[in-house]
Short mmCIF file of C-alpha atoms and ligand atoms in Angstrom, two decimals:
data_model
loop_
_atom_site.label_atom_id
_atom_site.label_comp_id
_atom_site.label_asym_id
_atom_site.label_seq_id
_atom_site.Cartn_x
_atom_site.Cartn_y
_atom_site.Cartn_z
CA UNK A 1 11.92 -15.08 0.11
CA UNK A 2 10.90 -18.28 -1.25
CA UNK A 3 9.17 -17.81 -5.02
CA UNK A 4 7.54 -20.63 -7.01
CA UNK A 5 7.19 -20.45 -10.81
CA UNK A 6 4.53 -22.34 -12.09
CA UNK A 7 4.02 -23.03 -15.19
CA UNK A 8 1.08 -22.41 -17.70
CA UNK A 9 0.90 -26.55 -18.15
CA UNK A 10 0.22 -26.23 -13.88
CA UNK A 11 3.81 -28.40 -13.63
CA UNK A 12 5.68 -26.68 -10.53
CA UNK A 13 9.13 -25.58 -10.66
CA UNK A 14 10.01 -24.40 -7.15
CA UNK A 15 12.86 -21.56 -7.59
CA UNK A 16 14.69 -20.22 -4.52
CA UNK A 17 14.74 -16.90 -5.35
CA UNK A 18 15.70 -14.41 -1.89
CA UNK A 19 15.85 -10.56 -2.63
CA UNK A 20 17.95 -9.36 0.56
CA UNK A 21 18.03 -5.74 -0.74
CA UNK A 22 14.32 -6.11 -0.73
CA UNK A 23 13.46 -8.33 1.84
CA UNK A 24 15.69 -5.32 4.38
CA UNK A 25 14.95 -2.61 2.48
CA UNK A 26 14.60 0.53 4.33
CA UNK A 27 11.01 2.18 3.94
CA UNK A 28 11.21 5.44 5.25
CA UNK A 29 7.74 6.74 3.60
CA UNK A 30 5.40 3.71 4.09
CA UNK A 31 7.57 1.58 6.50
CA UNK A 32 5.29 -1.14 8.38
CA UNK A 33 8.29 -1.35 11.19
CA UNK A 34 11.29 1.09 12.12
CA UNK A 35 13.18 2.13 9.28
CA UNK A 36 16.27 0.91 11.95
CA UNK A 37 14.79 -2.79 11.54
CA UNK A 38 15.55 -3.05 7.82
CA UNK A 39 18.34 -3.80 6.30
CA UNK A 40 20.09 -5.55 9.40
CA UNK A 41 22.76 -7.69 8.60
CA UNK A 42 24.03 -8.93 11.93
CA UNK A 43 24.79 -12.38 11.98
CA UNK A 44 22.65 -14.52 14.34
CA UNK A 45 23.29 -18.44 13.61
CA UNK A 46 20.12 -18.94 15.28
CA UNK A 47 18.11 -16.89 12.91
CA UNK A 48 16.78 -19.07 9.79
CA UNK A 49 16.13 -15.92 7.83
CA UNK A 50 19.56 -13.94 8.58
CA UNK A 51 21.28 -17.25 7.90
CA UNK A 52 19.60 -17.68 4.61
CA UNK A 53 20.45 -13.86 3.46
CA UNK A 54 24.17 -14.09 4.50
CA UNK A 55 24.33 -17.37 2.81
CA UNK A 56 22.73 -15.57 -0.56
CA UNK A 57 25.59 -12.82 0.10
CA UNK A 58 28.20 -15.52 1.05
CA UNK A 59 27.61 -17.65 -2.23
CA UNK A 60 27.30 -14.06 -4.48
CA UNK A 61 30.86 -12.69 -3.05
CA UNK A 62 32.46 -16.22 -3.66
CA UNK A 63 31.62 -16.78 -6.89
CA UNK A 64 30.82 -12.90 -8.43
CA UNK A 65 34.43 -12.62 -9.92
CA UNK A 66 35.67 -10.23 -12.54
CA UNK A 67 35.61 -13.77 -15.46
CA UNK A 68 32.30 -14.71 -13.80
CA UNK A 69 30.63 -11.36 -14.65
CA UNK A 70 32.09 -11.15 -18.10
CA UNK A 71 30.76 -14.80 -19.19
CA UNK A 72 27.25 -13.42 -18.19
CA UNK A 73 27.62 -10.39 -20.07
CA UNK A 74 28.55 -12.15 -22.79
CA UNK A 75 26.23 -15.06 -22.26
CA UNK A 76 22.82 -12.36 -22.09
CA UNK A 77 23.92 -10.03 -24.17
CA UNK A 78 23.11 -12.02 -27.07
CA UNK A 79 19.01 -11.67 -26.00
CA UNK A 80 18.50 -14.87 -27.72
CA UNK A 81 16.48 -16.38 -24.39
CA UNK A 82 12.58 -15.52 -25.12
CA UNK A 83 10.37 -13.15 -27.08
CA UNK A 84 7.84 -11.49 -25.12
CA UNK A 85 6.15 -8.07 -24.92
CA UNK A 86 7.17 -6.40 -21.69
CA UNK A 87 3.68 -7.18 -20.65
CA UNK A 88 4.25 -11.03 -20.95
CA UNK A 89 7.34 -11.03 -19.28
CA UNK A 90 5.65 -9.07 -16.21
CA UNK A 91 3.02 -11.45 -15.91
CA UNK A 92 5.39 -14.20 -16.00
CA UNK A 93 7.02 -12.49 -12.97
CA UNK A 94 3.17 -13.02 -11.57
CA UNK A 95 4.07 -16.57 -11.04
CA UNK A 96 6.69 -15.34 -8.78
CA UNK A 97 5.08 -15.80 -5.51
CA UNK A 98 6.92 -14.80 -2.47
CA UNK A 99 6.41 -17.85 -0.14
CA UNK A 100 8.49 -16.53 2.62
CA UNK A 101 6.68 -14.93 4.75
CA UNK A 102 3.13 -16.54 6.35
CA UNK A 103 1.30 -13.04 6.26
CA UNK A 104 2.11 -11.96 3.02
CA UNK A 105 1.93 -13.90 -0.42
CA UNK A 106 2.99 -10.26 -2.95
CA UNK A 107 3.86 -11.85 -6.23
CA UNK A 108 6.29 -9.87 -7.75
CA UNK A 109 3.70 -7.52 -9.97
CA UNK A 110 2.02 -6.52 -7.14
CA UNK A 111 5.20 -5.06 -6.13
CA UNK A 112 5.52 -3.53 -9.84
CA UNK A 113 1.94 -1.73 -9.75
CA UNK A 114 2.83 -0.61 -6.28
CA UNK A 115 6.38 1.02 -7.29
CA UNK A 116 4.68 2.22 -9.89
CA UNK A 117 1.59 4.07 -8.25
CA UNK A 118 3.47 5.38 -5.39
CA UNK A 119 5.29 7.23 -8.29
CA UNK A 120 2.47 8.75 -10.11
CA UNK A 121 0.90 9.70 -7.28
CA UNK A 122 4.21 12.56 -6.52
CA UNK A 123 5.02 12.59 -9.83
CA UNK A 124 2.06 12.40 -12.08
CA UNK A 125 3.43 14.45 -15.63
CA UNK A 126 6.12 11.90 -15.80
CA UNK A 127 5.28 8.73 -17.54
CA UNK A 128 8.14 7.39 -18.01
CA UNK A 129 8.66 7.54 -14.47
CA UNK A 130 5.74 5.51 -13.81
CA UNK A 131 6.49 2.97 -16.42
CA UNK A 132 10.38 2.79 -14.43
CA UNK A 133 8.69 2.04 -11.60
CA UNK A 134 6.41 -0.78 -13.60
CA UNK A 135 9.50 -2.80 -15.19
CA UNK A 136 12.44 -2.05 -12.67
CA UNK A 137 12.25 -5.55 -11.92
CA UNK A 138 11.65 -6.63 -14.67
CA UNK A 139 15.23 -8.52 -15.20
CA UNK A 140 14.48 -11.24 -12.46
CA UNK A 141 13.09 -13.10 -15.70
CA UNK A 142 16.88 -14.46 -15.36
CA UNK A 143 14.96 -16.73 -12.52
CA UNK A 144 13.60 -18.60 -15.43
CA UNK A 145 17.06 -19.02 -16.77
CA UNK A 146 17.83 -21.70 -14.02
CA UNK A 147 19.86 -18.80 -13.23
CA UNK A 148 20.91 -19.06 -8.85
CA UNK A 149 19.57 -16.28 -6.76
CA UNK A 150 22.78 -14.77 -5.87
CA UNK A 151 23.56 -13.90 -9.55
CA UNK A 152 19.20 -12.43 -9.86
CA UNK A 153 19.19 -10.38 -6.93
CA UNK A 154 20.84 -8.52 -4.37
CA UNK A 155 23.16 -5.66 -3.60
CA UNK A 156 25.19 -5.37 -6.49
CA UNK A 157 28.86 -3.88 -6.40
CA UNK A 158 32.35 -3.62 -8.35
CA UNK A 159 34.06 -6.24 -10.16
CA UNK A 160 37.81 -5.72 -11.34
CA UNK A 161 38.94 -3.86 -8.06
CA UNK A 162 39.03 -4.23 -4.93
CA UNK A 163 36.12 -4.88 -3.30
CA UNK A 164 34.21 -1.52 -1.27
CA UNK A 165 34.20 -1.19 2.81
CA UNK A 166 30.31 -1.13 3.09
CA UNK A 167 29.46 -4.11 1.27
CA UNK A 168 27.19 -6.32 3.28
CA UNK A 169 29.17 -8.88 4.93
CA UNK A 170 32.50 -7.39 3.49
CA UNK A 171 34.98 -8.55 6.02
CA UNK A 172 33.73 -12.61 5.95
CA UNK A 173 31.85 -13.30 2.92
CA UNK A 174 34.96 -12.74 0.06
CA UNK A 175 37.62 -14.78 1.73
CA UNK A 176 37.31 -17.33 -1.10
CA UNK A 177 36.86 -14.89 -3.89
CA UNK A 178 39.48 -15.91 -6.37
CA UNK A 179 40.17 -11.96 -7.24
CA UNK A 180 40.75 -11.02 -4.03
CA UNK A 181 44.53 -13.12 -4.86
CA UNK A 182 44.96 -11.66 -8.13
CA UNK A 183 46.91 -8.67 -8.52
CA UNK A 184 44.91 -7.63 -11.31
CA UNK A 185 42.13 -7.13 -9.57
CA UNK A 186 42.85 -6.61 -5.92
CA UNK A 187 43.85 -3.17 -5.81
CA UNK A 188 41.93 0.30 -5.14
CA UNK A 189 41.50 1.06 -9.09
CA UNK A 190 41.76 -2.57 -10.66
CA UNK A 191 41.30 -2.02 -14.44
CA UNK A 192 39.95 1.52 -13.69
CA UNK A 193 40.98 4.59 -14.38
CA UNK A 194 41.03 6.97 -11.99
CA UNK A 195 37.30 9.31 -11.97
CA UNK A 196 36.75 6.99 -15.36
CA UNK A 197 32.99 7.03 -14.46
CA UNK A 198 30.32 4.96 -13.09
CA UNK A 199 28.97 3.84 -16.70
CA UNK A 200 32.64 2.19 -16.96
CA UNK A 201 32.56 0.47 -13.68
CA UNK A 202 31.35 -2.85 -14.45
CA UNK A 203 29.11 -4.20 -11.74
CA UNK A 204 28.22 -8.32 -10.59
CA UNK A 205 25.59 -9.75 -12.30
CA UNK A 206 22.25 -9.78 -11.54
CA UNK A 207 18.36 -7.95 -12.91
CA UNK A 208 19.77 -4.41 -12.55
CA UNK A 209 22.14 -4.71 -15.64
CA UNK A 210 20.42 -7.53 -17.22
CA UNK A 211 17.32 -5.21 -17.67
CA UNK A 212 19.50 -2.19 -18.56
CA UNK A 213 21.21 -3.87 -21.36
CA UNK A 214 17.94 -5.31 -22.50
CA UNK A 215 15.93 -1.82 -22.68
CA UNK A 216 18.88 -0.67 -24.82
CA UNK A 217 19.26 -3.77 -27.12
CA UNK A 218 15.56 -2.95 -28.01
CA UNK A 219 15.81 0.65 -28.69
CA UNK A 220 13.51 2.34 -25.84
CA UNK A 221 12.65 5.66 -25.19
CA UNK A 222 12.88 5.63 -22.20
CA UNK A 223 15.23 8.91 -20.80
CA UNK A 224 18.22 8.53 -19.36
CA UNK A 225 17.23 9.04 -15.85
CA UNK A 226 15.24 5.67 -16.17
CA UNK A 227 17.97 3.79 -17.19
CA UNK A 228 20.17 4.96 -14.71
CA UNK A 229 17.37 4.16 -11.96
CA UNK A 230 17.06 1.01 -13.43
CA UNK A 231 20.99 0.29 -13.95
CA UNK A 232 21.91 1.10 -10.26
CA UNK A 233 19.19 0.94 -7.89
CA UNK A 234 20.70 -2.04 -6.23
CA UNK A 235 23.99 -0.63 -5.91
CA UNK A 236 23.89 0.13 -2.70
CA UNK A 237 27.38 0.77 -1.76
CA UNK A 238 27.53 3.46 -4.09
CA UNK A 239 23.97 5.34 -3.94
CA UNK A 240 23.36 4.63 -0.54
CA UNK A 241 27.23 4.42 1.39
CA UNK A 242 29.18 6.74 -0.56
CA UNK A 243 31.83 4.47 -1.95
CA UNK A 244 33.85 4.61 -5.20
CA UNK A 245 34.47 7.93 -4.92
CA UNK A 246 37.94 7.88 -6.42
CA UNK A 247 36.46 5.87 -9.16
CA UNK A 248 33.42 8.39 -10.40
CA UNK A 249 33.20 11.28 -12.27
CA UNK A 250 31.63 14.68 -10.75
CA UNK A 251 28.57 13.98 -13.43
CA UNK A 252 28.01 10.77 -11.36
CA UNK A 253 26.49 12.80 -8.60
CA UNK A 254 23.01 14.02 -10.46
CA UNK A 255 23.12 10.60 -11.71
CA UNK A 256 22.75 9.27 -7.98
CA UNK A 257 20.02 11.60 -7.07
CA UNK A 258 17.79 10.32 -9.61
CA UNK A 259 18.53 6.62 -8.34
CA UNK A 260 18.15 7.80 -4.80
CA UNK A 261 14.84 9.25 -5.65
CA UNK A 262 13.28 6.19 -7.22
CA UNK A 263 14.66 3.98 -4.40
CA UNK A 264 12.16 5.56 -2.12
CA UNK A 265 9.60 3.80 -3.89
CA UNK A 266 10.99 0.56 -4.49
CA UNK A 267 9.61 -0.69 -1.42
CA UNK A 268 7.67 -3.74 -0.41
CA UNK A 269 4.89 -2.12 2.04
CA UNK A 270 3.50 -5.34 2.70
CA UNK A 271 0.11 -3.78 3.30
CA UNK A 272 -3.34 -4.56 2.17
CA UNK A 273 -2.83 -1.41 -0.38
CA UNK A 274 -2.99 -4.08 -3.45
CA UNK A 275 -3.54 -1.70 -6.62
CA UNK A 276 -6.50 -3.22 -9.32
CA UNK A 277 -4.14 -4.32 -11.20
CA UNK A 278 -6.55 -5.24 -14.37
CA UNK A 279 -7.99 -1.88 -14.19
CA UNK A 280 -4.56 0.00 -13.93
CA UNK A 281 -3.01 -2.30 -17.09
CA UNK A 282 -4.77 0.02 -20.18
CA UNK A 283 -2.41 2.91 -18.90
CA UNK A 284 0.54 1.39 -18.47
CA UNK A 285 -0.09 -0.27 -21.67
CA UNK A 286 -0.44 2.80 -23.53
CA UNK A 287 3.12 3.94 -21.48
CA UNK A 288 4.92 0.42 -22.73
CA UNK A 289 3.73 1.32 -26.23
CA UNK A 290 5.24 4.76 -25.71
CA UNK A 291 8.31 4.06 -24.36
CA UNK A 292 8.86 0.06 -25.68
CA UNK A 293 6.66 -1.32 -27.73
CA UNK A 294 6.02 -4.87 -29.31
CA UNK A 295 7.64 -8.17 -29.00
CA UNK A 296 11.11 -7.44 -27.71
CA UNK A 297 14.42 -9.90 -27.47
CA UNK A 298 15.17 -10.59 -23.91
FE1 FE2 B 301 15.27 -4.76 -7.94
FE1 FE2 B 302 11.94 -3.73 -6.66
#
């Protein structure tokens, strides 16, 4: 995927910004295509698009190291980047047009008022599920950070151990991963304790945590469950594989089923189904003002 911020002056700042987990997302409810046609990550040299995702993977696994994802932490942490309601910051993410593919132009709120519908319509007493659903992606605002793709979006997985077996392109794309040589870092627990917990796993960068750490910096109420969903959903290896077993505790598992169930919905459908979004915005404004309100520190 190809997005293009532009900004309110009309200048254009072309940002490369690919989602793989996205763009191969399996859609098992509202798939447009066989649910066996997502999320393939053979390697065809041939294939523009399948080159472009494994070199998003490639560049994330070289340069995603244990020091790498600690400067970011430390670097965002300190939400000193922008102040804007979480209203602002997804209509910035409007200006995040997928240019990728010829049929479909879904800027990236369409996406959030589709998440977000699909979810009320199963679950319509929970609000703050719906409002999940609205600001899940809410993070990528790290695009406007000059930050690359492969530290926005993605799979996400373990830093500070050795790496999982069903990480996309696991057995090619780490060979120049400094950690993978240090000692430190290259073994089944790393810094970990054994069962220490997936809160205490630290994962590479990218909107997941960003977003996570942001909600919590600004005191929402948003339940636990959301965070979690919000925290993890692109940790595939873990909600979607089964890895890190020896490195989670037994709570870990309810934890998952809540990210597995808001995964179904974070789906692009690419159909004509485009919710009115103006009309839908006074509810989900009254569910931002709920859950987190006003200006906030991002
Ligand atoms: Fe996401
Ligand atoms: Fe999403």
């Amino acid at each position: 995927m190809i997005y293009e911020f532009r900004s309110k002056n009309g200048n254009t700042n072309p940002i490369s910004l690919i989602d793989p987990s996205e763009l191969m997302r399996p859609e098992p409810l509202f798939a447009s295509k066989p649910v066996g046609q997502f999320r393939d990550y053979s390697v065809d040299e041939n294939d523009p698009i399948k080159e472009r995702v494994r070199k998003t993977y490639t560049d994330m696994h070289t340069n995603q190291t244990f020091d790498f994802v600690k400067a970011k932490i430390e670097k965002y942490t300190k939400f000193n980047h922008l102040k804007y309601t979480m209203r602002e910051a997804l209509e910035k993410l409007n200006d995040l047009v997928d240019e990728s593919d010829p049929d479909v132009n879904i800027p990236n709120i369409v996406h959030a008022f589709q998440t977000a519908e699909r979810i009320r319509k199963d679950y319509p007493d929970d609000d703050w599920f719906h409002l999940t659903g609205l600001i899940h992606d809410a993070g990528k605002v790290l695009a406007f950070f000059d930050e690359p793709q492969w530290c926005v979006v993605g799979d996400t997985f373990v830093v500070g151990c050795e790496w999982s077996d069903n990480i996309v392109y696991r057995e090619t794309s780490f060979k120049n991963n400094i950690d993978g040589k240090n000692p430190k870092y290259n073994t089944k627990y790393g810094i970990y304790e054994p069962n220490c917990g997936l809160d205490n796993l630290i994962l590479s960068w990218g909107h997941d945590e960003y977003l996570y750490r942001m909600l919590l910096h600004n005191k929402t109420k948003l339940p636990p469950q959301a965070l979690a969903m919000i925290r993890y959903h692109s940790f595939y290896p873990w909600h979607s594989s089964g890895d890190y077993q020896h490195l989670l505790a037994p709570e870990d598992e309810e934890t998952k089923k809540w990210v597995l169930k808001f995964n179904t919905y974070d789906l692009y459908t690419k159909s004509a189904d485009v919710p009115d979004i103006e009309k839908l915005w006074p509810y989900y404004e009254s569910l931002i003002e709920k859950y987190i309100p006003g200006v906030l520190e991002w």
